[in-house]
CSV table of C-alpha atoms in Angstrom, one decimal:
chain,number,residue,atom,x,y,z
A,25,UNK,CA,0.0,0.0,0.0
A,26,UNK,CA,1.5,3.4,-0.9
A,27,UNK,CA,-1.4,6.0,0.8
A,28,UNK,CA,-1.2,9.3,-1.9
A,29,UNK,CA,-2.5,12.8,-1.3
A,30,UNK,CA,-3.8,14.6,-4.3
A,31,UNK,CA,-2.6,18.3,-4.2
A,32,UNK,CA,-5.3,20.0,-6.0
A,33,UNK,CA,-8.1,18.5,-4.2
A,34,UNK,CA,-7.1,16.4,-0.5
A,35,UNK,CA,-8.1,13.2,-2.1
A,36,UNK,CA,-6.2,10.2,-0.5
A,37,UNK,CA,-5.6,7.2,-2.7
A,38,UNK,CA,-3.9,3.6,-2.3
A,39,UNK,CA,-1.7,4.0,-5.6
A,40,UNK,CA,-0.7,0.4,-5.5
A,41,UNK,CA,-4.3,-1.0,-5.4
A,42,UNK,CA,-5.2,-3.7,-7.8
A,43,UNK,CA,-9.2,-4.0,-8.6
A,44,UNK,CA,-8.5,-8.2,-9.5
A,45,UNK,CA,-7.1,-9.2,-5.8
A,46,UNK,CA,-10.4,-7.9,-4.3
A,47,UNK,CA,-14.0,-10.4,-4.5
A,48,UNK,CA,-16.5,-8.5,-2.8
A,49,UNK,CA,-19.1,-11.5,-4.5
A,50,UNK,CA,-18.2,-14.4,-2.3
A,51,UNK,CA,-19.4,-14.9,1.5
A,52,UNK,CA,-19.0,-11.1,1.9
A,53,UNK,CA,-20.7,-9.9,5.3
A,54,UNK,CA,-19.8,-6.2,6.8
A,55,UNK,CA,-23.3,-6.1,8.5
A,56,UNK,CA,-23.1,-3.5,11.9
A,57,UNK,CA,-27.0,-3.2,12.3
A,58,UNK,CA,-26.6,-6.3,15.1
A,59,UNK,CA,-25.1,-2.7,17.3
A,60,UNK,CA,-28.1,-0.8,19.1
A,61,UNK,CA,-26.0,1.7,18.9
A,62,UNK,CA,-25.5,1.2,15.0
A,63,UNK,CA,-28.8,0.8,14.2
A,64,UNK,CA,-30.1,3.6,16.6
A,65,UNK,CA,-28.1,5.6,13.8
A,66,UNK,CA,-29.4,4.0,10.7
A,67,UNK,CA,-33.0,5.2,12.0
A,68,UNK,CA,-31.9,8.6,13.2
A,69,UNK,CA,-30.5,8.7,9.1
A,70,UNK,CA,-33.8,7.0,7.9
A,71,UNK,CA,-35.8,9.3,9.9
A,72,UNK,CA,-33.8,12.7,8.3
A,73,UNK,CA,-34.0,11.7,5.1
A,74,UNK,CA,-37.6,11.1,5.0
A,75,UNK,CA,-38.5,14.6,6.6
A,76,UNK,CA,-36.0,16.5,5.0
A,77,UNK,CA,-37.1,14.9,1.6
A,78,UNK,CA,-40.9,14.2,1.8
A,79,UNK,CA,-40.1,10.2,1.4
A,80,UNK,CA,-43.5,8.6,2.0
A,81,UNK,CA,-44.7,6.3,-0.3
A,82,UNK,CA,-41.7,7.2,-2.7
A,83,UNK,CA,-39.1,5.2,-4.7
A,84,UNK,CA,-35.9,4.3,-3.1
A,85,UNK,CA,-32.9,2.7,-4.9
A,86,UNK,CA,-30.1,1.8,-2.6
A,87,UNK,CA,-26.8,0.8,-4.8
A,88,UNK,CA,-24.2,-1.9,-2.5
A,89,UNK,CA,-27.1,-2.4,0.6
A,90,UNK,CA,-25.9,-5.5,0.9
A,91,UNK,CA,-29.1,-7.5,2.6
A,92,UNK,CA,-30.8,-4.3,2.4
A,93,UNK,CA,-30.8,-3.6,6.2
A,94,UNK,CA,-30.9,0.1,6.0
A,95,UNK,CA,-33.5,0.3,2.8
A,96,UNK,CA,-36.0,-2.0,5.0
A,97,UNK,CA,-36.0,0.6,7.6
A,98,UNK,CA,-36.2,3.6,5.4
A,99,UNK,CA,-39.1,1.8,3.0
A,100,UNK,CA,-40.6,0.5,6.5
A,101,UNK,CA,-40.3,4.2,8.1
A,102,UNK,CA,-41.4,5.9,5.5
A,103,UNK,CA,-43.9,3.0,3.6
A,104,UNK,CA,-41.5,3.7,1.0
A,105,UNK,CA,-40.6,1.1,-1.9
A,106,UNK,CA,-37.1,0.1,-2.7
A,107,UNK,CA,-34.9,-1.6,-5.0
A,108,UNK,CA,-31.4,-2.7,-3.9
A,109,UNK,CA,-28.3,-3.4,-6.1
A,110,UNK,CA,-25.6,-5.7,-4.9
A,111,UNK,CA,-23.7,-8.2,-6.5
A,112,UNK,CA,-22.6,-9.9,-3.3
A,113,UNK,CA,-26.0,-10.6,-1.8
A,114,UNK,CA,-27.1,-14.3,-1.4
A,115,UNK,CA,-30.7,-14.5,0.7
A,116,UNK,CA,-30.2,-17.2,3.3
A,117,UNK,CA,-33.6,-19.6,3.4
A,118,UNK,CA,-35.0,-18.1,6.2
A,119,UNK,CA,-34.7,-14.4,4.8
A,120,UNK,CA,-38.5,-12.6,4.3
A,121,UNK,CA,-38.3,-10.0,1.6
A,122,UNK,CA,-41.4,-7.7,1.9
A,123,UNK,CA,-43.4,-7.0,-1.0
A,124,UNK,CA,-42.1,-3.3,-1.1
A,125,UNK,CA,-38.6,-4.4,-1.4
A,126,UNK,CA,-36.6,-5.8,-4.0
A,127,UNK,CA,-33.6,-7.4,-4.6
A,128,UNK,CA,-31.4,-6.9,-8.1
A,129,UNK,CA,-28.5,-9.2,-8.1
A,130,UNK,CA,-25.5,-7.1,-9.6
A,131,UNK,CA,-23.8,-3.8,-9.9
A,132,UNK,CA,-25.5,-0.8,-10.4
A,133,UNK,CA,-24.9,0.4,-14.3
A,134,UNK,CA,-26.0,2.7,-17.0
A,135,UNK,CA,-28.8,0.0,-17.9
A,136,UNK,CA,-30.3,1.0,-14.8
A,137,UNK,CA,-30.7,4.6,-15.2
A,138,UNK,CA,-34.7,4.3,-15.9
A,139,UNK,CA,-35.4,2.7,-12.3
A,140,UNK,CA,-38.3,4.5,-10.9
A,141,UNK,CA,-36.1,6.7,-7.9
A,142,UNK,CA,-37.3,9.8,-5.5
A,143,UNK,CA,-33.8,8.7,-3.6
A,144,UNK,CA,-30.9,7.0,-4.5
A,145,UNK,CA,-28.9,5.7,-1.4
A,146,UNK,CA,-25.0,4.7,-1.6
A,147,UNK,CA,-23.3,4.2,1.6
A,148,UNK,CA,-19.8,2.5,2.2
A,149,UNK,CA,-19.4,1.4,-1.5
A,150,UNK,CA,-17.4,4.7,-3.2
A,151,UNK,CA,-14.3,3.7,-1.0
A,152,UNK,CA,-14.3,0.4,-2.5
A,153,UNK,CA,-14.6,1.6,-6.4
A,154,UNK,CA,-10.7,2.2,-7.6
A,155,UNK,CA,-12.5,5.0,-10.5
A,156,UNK,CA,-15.4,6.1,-8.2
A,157,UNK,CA,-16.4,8.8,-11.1
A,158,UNK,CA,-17.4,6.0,-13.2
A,159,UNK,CA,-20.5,5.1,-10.6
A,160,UNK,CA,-21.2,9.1,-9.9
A,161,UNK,CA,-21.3,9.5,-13.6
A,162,UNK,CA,-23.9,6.7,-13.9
A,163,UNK,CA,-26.3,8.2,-11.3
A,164,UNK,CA,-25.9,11.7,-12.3
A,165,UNK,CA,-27.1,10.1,-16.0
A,166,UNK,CA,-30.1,8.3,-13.7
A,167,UNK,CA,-30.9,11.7,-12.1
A,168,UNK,CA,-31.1,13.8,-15.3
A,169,UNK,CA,-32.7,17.2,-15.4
A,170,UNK,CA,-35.0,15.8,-11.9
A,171,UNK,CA,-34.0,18.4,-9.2
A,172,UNK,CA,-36.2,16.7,-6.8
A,173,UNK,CA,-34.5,13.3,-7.0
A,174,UNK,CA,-31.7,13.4,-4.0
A,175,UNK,CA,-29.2,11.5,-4.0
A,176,UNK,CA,-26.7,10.3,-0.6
A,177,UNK,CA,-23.7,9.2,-0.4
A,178,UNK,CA,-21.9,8.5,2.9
A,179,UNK,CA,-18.3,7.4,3.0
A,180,UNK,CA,-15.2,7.0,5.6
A,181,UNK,CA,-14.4,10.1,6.4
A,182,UNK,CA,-10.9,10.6,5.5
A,183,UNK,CA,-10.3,13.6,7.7
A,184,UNK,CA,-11.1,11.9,10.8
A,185,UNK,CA,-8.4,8.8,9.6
A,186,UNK,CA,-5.7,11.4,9.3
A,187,UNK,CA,-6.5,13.9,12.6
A,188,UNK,CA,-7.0,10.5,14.8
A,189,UNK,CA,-4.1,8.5,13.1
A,190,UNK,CA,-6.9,5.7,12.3
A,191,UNK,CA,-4.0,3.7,11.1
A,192,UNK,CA,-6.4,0.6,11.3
A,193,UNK,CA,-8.8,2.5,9.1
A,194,UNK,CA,-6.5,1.9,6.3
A,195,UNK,CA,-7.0,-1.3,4.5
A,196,UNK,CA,-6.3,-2.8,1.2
A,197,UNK,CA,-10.1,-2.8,0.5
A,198,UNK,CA,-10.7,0.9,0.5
A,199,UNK,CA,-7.8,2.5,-2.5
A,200,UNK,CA,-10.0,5.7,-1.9
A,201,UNK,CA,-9.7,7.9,1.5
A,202,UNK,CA,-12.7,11.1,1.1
A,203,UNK,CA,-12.0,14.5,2.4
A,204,UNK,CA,-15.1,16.9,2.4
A,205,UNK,CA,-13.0,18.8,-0.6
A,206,UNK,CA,-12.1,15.6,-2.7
A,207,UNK,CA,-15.6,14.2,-2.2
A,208,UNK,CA,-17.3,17.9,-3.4
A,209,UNK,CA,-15.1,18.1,-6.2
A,210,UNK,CA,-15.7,14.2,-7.5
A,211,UNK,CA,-19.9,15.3,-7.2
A,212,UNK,CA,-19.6,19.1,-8.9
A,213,UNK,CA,-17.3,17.6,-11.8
A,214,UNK,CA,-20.1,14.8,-12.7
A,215,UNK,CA,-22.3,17.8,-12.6
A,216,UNK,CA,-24.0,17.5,-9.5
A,217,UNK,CA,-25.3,20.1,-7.1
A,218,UNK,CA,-24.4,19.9,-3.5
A,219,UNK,CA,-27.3,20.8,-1.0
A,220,UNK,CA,-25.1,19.6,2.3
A,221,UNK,CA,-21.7,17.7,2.9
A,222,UNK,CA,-21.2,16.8,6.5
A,223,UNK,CA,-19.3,14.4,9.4
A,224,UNK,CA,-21.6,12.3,10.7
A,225,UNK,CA,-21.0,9.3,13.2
A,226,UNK,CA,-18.9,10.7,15.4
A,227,UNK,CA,-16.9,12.0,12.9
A,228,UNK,CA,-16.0,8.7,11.1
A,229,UNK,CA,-18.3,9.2,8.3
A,230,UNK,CA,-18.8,11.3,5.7
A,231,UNK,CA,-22.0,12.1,3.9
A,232,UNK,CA,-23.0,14.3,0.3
A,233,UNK,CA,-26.3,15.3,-0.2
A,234,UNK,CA,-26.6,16.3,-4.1
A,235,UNK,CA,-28.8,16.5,-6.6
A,236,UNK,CA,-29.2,18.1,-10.1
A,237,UNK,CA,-27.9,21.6,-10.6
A,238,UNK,CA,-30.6,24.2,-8.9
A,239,UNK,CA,-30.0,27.8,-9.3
A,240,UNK,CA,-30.4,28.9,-5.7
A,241,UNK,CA,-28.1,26.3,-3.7
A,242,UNK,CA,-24.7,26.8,-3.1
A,243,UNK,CA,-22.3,24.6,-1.3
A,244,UNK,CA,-20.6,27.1,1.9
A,245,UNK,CA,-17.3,27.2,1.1
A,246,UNK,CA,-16.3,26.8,4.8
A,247,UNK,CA,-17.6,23.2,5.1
A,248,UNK,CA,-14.5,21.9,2.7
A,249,UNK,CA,-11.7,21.4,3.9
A,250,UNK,CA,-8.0,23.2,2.8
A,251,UNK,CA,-5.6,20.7,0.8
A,252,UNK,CA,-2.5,22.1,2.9
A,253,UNK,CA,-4.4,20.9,6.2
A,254,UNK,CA,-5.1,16.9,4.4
A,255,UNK,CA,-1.5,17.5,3.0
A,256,UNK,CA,0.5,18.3,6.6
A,257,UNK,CA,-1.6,15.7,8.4
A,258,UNK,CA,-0.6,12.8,5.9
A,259,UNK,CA,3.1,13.7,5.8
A,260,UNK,CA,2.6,13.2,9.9
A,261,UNK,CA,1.4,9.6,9.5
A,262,UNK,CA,4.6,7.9,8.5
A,263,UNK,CA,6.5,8.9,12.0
A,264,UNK,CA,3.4,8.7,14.1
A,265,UNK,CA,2.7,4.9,12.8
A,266,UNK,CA,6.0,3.8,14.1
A,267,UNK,CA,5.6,5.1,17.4
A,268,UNK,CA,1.8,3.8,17.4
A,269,UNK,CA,3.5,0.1,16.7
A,270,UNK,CA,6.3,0.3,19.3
A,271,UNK,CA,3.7,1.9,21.9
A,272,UNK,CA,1.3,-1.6,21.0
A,273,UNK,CA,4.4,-3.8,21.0
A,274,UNK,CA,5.6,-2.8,24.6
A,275,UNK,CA,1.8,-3.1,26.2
A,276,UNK,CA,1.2,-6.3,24.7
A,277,UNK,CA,4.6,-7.6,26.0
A,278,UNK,CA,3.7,-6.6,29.6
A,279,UNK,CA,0.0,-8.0,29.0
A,280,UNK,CA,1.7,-11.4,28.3
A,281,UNK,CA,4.5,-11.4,30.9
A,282,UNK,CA,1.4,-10.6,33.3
A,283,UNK,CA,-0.6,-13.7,32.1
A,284,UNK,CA,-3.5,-11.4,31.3
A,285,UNK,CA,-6.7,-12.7,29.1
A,286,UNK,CA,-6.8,-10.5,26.2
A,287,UNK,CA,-9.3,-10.2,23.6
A,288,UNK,CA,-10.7,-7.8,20.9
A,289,UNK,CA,-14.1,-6.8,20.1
A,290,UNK,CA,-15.5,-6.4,16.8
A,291,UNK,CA,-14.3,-8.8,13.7
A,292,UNK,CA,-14.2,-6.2,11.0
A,293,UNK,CA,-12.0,-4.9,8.3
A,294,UNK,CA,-9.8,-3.1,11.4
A,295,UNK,CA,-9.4,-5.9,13.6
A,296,UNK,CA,-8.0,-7.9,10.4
A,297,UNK,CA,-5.3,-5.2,10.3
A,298,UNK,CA,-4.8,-4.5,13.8
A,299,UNK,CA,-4.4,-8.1,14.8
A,300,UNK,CA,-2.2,-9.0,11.4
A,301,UNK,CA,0.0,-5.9,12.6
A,302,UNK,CA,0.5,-5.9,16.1
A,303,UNK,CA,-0.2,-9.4,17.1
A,304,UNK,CA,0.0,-11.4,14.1
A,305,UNK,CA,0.8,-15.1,15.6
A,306,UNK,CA,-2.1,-14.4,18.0
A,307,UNK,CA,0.4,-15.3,21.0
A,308,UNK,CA,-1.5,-12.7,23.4
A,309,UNK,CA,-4.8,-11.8,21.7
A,310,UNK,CA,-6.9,-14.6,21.7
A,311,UNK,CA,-10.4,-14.3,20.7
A,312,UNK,CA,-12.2,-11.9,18.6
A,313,UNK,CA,-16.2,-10.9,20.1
A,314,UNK,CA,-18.7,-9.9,17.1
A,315,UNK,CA,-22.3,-9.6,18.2
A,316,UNK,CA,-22.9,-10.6,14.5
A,317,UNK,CA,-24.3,-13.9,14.9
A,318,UNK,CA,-22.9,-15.0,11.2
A,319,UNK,CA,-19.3,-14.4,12.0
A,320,UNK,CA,-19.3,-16.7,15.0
A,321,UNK,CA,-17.2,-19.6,14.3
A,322,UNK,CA,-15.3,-18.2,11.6
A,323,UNK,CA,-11.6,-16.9,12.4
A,324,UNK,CA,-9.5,-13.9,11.6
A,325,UNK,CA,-8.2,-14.2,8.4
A,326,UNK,CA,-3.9,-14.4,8.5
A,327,UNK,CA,-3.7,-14.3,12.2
A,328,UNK,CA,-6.6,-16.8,13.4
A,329,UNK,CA,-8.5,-15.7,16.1
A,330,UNK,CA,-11.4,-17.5,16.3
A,331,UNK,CA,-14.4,-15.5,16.4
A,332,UNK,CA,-17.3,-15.7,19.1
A,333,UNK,CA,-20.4,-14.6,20.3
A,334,UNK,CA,-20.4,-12.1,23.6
A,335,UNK,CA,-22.0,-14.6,25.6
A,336,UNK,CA,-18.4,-16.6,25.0
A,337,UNK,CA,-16.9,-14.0,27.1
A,338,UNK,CA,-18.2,-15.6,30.7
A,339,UNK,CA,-16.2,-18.7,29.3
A,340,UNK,CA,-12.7,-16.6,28.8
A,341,UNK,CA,-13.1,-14.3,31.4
A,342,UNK,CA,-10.8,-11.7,29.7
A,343,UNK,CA,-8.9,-8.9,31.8
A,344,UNK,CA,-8.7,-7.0,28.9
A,345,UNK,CA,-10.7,-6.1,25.6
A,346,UNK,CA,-9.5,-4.1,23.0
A,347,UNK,CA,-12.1,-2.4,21.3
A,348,UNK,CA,-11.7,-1.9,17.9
A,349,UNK,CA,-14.2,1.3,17.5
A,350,UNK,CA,-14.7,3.5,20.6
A,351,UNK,CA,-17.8,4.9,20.1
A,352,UNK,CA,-19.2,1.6,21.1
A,353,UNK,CA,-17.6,1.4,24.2
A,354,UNK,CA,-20.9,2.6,26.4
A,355,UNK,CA,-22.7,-0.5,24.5
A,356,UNK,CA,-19.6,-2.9,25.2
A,357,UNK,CA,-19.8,-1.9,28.7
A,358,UNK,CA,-23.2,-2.4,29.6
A,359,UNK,CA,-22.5,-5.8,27.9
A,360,UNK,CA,-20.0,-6.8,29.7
A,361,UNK,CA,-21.4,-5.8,33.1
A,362,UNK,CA,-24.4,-7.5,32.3
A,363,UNK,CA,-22.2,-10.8,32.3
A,364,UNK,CA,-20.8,-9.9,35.4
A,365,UNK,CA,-17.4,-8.9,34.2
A,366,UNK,CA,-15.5,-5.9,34.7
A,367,UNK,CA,-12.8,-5.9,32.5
A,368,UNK,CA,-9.9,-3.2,31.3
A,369,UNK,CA,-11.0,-2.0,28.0
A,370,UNK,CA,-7.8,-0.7,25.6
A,371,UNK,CA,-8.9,1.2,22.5
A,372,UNK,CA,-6.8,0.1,19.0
């Protein structure tokens, strides 16, 4: 990986990313709606969208929903009825599709364009695109001359990576990195209007509203962000990494001369980095916890954790836990106390 900052806009890039090593259509599964706290946000979004945007009883098109989690709630919030394209879905037996929702089976193209939409819904799929105009460019054809047809798009928010030194946040996965100026420049250049471009999520995402060019919206200058800013804060990761990986090496080193029970929480993209980085023979971390009920079972993929359910944690009694994402620490908490267990918790 070879992280690149563009100088004319604060886009961040993976230069050395290769589109064939990546199969997003096999066993994929990077569901967080199991979180209350995840899903508390889903409907807080839902619930915007629909009163900012008059969504009752409209069309919604969601492009990479996976199993359409977040388009159930806005179609079921809203009696709305949507369409969801993604390749990588495969319904289990037991899956119940209402009869306002559909299910498309591949990537969202140009042939698509005529799909009935009042919204068009793309969240955590840009990052994973290596020429993301090429899917702008094909809904800005869908949208056409329709100013009241919005469309959202909500990304990692490249920003927050570089002022928190989210060096787990960077993964093979994603070759694009957003910042509020890059993503505003991708949307005006398809020929988009922006009506808003904010943080959201505690700062970790970052979401566009757009739609076709309207003569009295204008994006506020002030909400994108300067290229020197992006610029200074990437040349800071390469120093900051190294003292990041000799300040994990040391506390894992005392953790295991201790004896302590260590394990991390949440079996996502991060943790596959984390663990691979700073503990990548799984000597000291032992298990990974996932409230997601399909992951349990499975293991971390290079290092081996096994992965299990939160109840598994009255079985290893862990001293510590090493969260993976902090802003579900209140909801890790309450879980664990609810176990009985009071354990150290470590953030990566």
């Amino acid at each position: 990986m070879e992280l690149t900052c563009c100088e004319n806009c604060g886009h961040l890039f993976n230069r050395c990313y290769d589109e064939h090593l990546v199969d997003y259509e096999a066993d994929y599964d990077s569901s967080q709606i199991f979180s209350p706290r995840f899903r508390r946000y889903a409907e807080e979004l839902a619930d915007r969208l629909i009163t900012t945007h008059n969504l009752y009883q409209k069309d919604i098109v969601e492009i990479g929903g996976g199993r359409g989690e977040f388009l159930r709630i806005i179609c079921d919030r809203g009696d709305n009825r949507g369409v969801n394209f993604d390749r990588s879905f495969h319904p289990e037996p037991d899956d119940e599709v209402p009869a306002n929702l559909r299910f498309i089976r591949d990537y969202y193209n140009a042939r698509y364009s005529s799909q009935p939409a009042d919204l068009i819904v793309c969240r955590h799929v840009l990052e994973h695109i290596w020429q993301p105009r090429s899917l702008v460019d094909t809904v800005r054809q869908a949208v056409g001359d329709r100013k009241d047809l919005v469309v959202y798009f909500e990304v990692p928010n490249g920003e927050f990576i570089l002022r928190e030194q989210a060096f787990w946040e960077i993964i093979y996965q994603h070759p694009s990195y957003f910042t509020k100026g890059s993503l505003a420049r991708l949307f005006t250049m398809c020929g988009f209007q922006i009506r808003d471009i904010e943080e959201s999520f505690g700062g970790q995402f970052l979401a566009i509203e757009a739609t076709a060019p309207v003569a009295n919206a204008v994006l506020d200058r002030n909400s994108v962000s300067r290229t020197s800013t992006t610029k200074e804060l990437g040349r800071a990761l390469d120093a900051m990494f190294s003292v990041r990986m000799a300040n994990w090496e040391a506390r894992l080193g005392q953790l295991q001369e201790k004896r302590k029970r260590v394990v991390a929480w949440g079996a996502g993209a991060k943790a596959t980095t984390f663990l691979n980085v700073v503990d990548p023979a799984g000597s000291v971390i032992s298990h990974v916890i996932d409230i997601n009920p399909r992951k349990s079972g499975r293991f971390i993929p290079g290092s081996g954790q096994k992965i299990v359910t939160p109840n598994t944690l009255k079985e290893l009694r862990p001293d510590v836990i090493i969260l993976m994402n902090e802003i579900y620490r209140d909801e890790i908490g309450a879980d664990t106390t609810a176990l009985g267990l009071g354990p150290t918790f470590l953030v990566a």
